[in-house]
Tab-separated table of C-alpha atoms in Angstrom:
chain	number	residue	atom	x	y	z
R	405	UNK	CA	157.155	54.449	61.726
R	406	UNK	CA	153.646	53.519	61.222
R	407	UNK	CA	154.408	50.669	58.634
R	408	UNK	CA	152.187	52.096	56.081
R	409	UNK	CA	153.343	52.814	52.456
R	410	UNK	CA	153.006	56.423	50.918
R	411	UNK	CA	150.517	54.712	48.466
R	412	UNK	CA	148.351	53.375	51.203
R	413	UNK	CA	148.512	56.621	53.293
R	414	UNK	CA	147.318	58.425	50.038
R	415	UNK	CA	144.684	56.014	49.338
R	416	UNK	CA	143.579	56.526	53.177
R	417	UNK	CA	143.519	60.404	52.733
R	418	UNK	CA	141.384	59.896	49.511
R	419	UNK	CA	138.904	57.732	51.239
R	420	UNK	CA	138.446	60.076	54.288
R	421	UNK	CA	138.130	62.996	51.958
R	422	UNK	CA	135.293	61.151	49.764
R	423	UNK	CA	133.670	60.108	53.082
R	424	UNK	CA	133.574	63.688	54.343
R	425	UNK	CA	132.432	64.917	50.786
R	426	UNK	CA	129.431	62.373	51.054
R	427	UNK	CA	128.737	63.319	54.688
R	428	UNK	CA	128.400	66.949	53.509
R	429	UNK	CA	126.335	66.204	50.527
R	430	UNK	CA	123.832	64.245	52.644
R	431	UNK	CA	123.719	66.177	55.866
R	432	UNK	CA	124.260	69.819	54.967
R	433	UNK	CA	120.942	70.663	52.989
R	434	UNK	CA	119.352	69.414	56.314
R	435	UNK	CA	121.226	71.143	58.816
R	436	UNK	CA	119.126	74.409	58.992
R	437	UNK	CA	115.890	72.367	59.337
R	438	UNK	CA	117.038	69.924	61.988
R	439	UNK	CA	118.628	72.858	63.993
R	440	UNK	CA	115.377	74.862	63.594
R	441	UNK	CA	113.404	71.833	65.232
R	442	UNK	CA	115.724	71.531	68.048
R	443	UNK	CA	116.662	75.064	69.132
R	444	UNK	CA	115.884	74.290	72.684
R	445	UNK	CA	118.542	71.647	72.678
R	446	UNK	CA	120.932	74.286	71.542
R	447	UNK	CA	120.095	77.130	73.798
R	448	UNK	CA	122.771	79.127	75.477
R	449	UNK	CA	123.453	80.384	79.068
R	450	UNK	CA	125.807	82.671	80.467
R	451	UNK	CA	126.992	80.975	83.468
R	452	UNK	CA	129.018	81.122	86.721
R	453	UNK	CA	129.984	78.241	88.816
R	454	UNK	CA	131.947	77.237	91.696
R	455	UNK	CA	133.278	74.089	93.165
R	456	UNK	CA	133.601	72.916	96.609
R	457	UNK	CA	134.626	69.703	98.439
R	458	UNK	CA	131.422	68.923	100.433
R	459	UNK	CA	127.634	69.512	100.147
R	460	UNK	CA	127.815	71.084	103.470
R	461	UNK	CA	130.122	73.746	101.954
R	462	UNK	CA	127.974	74.367	98.860
R	463	UNK	CA	124.816	74.831	101.104
R	464	UNK	CA	126.778	77.350	102.992
R	465	UNK	CA	127.772	79.265	99.789
R	466	UNK	CA	124.310	79.286	98.640
R	467	UNK	CA	122.950	80.588	101.891
R	468	UNK	CA	125.874	83.179	102.139
R	469	UNK	CA	125.041	84.411	98.454
R	470	UNK	CA	121.148	84.269	98.912
R	471	UNK	CA	121.421	86.414	102.058
R	472	UNK	CA	123.814	88.928	100.913
R	473	UNK	CA	126.583	88.151	103.040
R	474	UNK	CA	128.869	87.397	100.078
R	475	UNK	CA	128.828	88.070	96.338
R	476	UNK	CA	128.768	84.767	94.174
R	477	UNK	CA	132.279	86.122	92.607
R	478	UNK	CA	133.830	86.586	95.926
R	479	UNK	CA	132.669	82.883	97.190
R	480	UNK	CA	134.153	81.704	93.771
R	481	UNK	CA	137.666	83.525	94.331
R	482	UNK	CA	137.691	82.525	97.946
R	483	UNK	CA	136.211	79.002	98.044
R	484	UNK	CA	136.097	77.417	94.711
R	485	UNK	CA	138.148	74.348	93.695
R	486	UNK	CA	137.680	74.912	90.029
R	487	UNK	CA	140.906	76.412	88.919
R	488	UNK	CA	139.350	77.326	85.487
R	489	UNK	CA	137.018	79.835	86.845
R	490	UNK	CA	138.273	80.576	90.378
R	491	UNK	CA	140.110	83.636	89.692
R	492	UNK	CA	137.395	84.882	87.135
R	493	UNK	CA	134.753	84.949	89.908
R	494	UNK	CA	133.399	81.761	88.790
R	495	UNK	CA	132.715	82.811	85.171
R	496	UNK	CA	132.071	79.684	83.054
R	497	UNK	CA	131.285	81.896	79.939
R	498	UNK	CA	128.547	80.868	77.349
R	499	UNK	CA	127.475	77.252	77.747
R	500	UNK	CA	125.247	75.309	75.415
R	501	UNK	CA	122.557	72.902	77.028
R	502	UNK	CA	123.529	70.174	74.732
R	503	UNK	CA	126.866	70.345	76.405
R	504	UNK	CA	125.399	69.654	80.005
R	505	UNK	CA	124.512	66.636	81.304
R	506	UNK	CA	120.722	65.852	81.317
R	507	UNK	CA	119.809	66.582	85.066
R	508	UNK	CA	122.193	69.600	84.990
R	509	UNK	CA	120.781	71.034	81.664
R	510	UNK	CA	117.218	70.710	83.150
R	511	UNK	CA	117.988	72.362	86.442
R	512	UNK	CA	120.089	75.455	84.787
R	513	UNK	CA	117.643	76.039	82.036
R	514	UNK	CA	114.531	75.568	84.280
R	515	UNK	CA	115.444	78.220	86.486
R	516	UNK	CA	115.615	82.167	86.154
R	517	UNK	CA	118.439	84.604	85.296
R	518	UNK	CA	120.078	85.560	88.531
R	519	UNK	CA	119.025	82.198	90.419
R	520	UNK	CA	121.368	79.770	91.967
R	521	UNK	CA	121.330	76.134	91.234
R	522	UNK	CA	122.698	73.470	93.310
R	523	UNK	CA	124.433	71.848	95.004
R	524	UNK	CA	125.073	69.473	92.326
R	525	UNK	CA	127.445	66.324	92.816
R	526	UNK	CA	130.349	66.302	90.460
R	527	UNK	CA	133.009	63.733	90.448
R	528	UNK	CA	135.366	65.810	92.505
R	529	UNK	CA	132.870	67.501	94.823
R	530	UNK	CA	129.776	69.784	94.566
R	531	UNK	CA	129.102	72.495	92.056
R	532	UNK	CA	126.901	75.541	92.663
R	533	UNK	CA	125.989	77.642	89.568
R	534	UNK	CA	124.226	80.962	88.947
R	535	UNK	CA	122.703	81.831	85.544
R	536	UNK	CA	123.451	85.201	84.417
R	537	UNK	CA	121.543	85.320	81.362
R	538	UNK	CA	119.917	82.969	78.807
R	539	UNK	CA	120.845	83.426	75.005
R	540	UNK	CA	118.999	81.959	72.063
R	541	UNK	CA	120.426	79.019	70.231
R	542	UNK	CA	122.979	79.933	67.570
R	543	UNK	CA	124.241	77.805	64.543
R	544	UNK	CA	127.817	78.005	65.028
R	545	UNK	CA	130.462	75.629	63.265
R	546	UNK	CA	130.410	73.216	66.441
R	547	UNK	CA	126.751	72.877	66.105
R	548	UNK	CA	126.961	72.317	62.416
R	549	UNK	CA	129.790	69.467	62.907
R	550	UNK	CA	127.664	67.427	65.467
R	551	UNK	CA	124.534	67.990	63.147
R	552	UNK	CA	126.346	67.008	60.171
R	553	UNK	CA	127.387	63.684	61.937
R	554	UNK	CA	124.108	62.970	63.758
R	555	UNK	CA	122.195	63.312	60.222
R	556	UNK	CA	124.807	61.631	58.335
R	557	UNK	CA	124.990	58.393	60.743
R	558	UNK	CA	121.119	58.327	60.813
R	559	UNK	CA	121.263	58.311	57.062
R	560	UNK	CA	123.933	55.556	56.936
R	561	UNK	CA	121.976	53.289	59.602
R	562	UNK	CA	118.835	53.759	57.337
R	563	UNK	CA	120.757	52.733	54.450
R	564	UNK	CA	122.575	49.851	55.887
R	565	UNK	CA	118.967	48.366	57.285
R	566	UNK	CA	117.795	48.460	53.801
R	567	UNK	CA	120.766	46.546	52.332
R	568	UNK	CA	121.613	43.866	54.841
R	569	UNK	CA	125.164	42.625	54.433
R	570	UNK	CA	125.412	38.940	53.753
R	571	UNK	CA	128.186	36.341	54.996
R	572	UNK	CA	127.633	33.196	53.101
R	573	UNK	CA	130.330	31.845	55.128
R	574	UNK	CA	128.980	32.533	58.505
R	575	UNK	CA	125.286	31.683	57.521
R	576	UNK	CA	126.557	28.266	56.243
R	577	UNK	CA	128.369	27.734	59.751
R	578	UNK	CA	125.359	28.933	61.684
R	579	UNK	CA	123.198	26.300	59.597
R	580	UNK	CA	125.501	23.478	60.554
R	581	UNK	CA	126.850	23.065	57.073
R	582	UNK	CA	130.505	22.468	56.109
R	583	UNK	CA	131.656	25.538	53.760
R	584	UNK	CA	132.597	24.668	50.342
């Protein structure tokens, strides 16, 4: 179906396994060091969120919750358009800073637990967040995989910059010469 022979498929698998082995050999010894230098980037927060259609609705929710007329959880169940968190009272679970867009991450991690953040414009409306608690960074498999890729890619860029690839045919054409 893919027009590839069994031998070519096996060779591709072998190449991919060797690249992964190299990636791990280069990056894994550095993962703890890089993680420890960037713990703020991987900080976590227990977060609640709700999504409404307009900024006016978002400001009304903030006002209602801030003045005790409605709990955040009730507001999420009644008004949120976010189907993933609506029935759970807005519970978004544990979110890592690295997974939030820059301005949103700064706003969420720049506030105090229990405080509301928003309204924040999202593609489909306006979000309101409440920080439940801050949690320290944790070196889990997702973070390890991301760091492994970053470290290896940086190493590869450095190695490639040291050993420029030469293309004699392209160089001859650029120089206006006729290739032999």
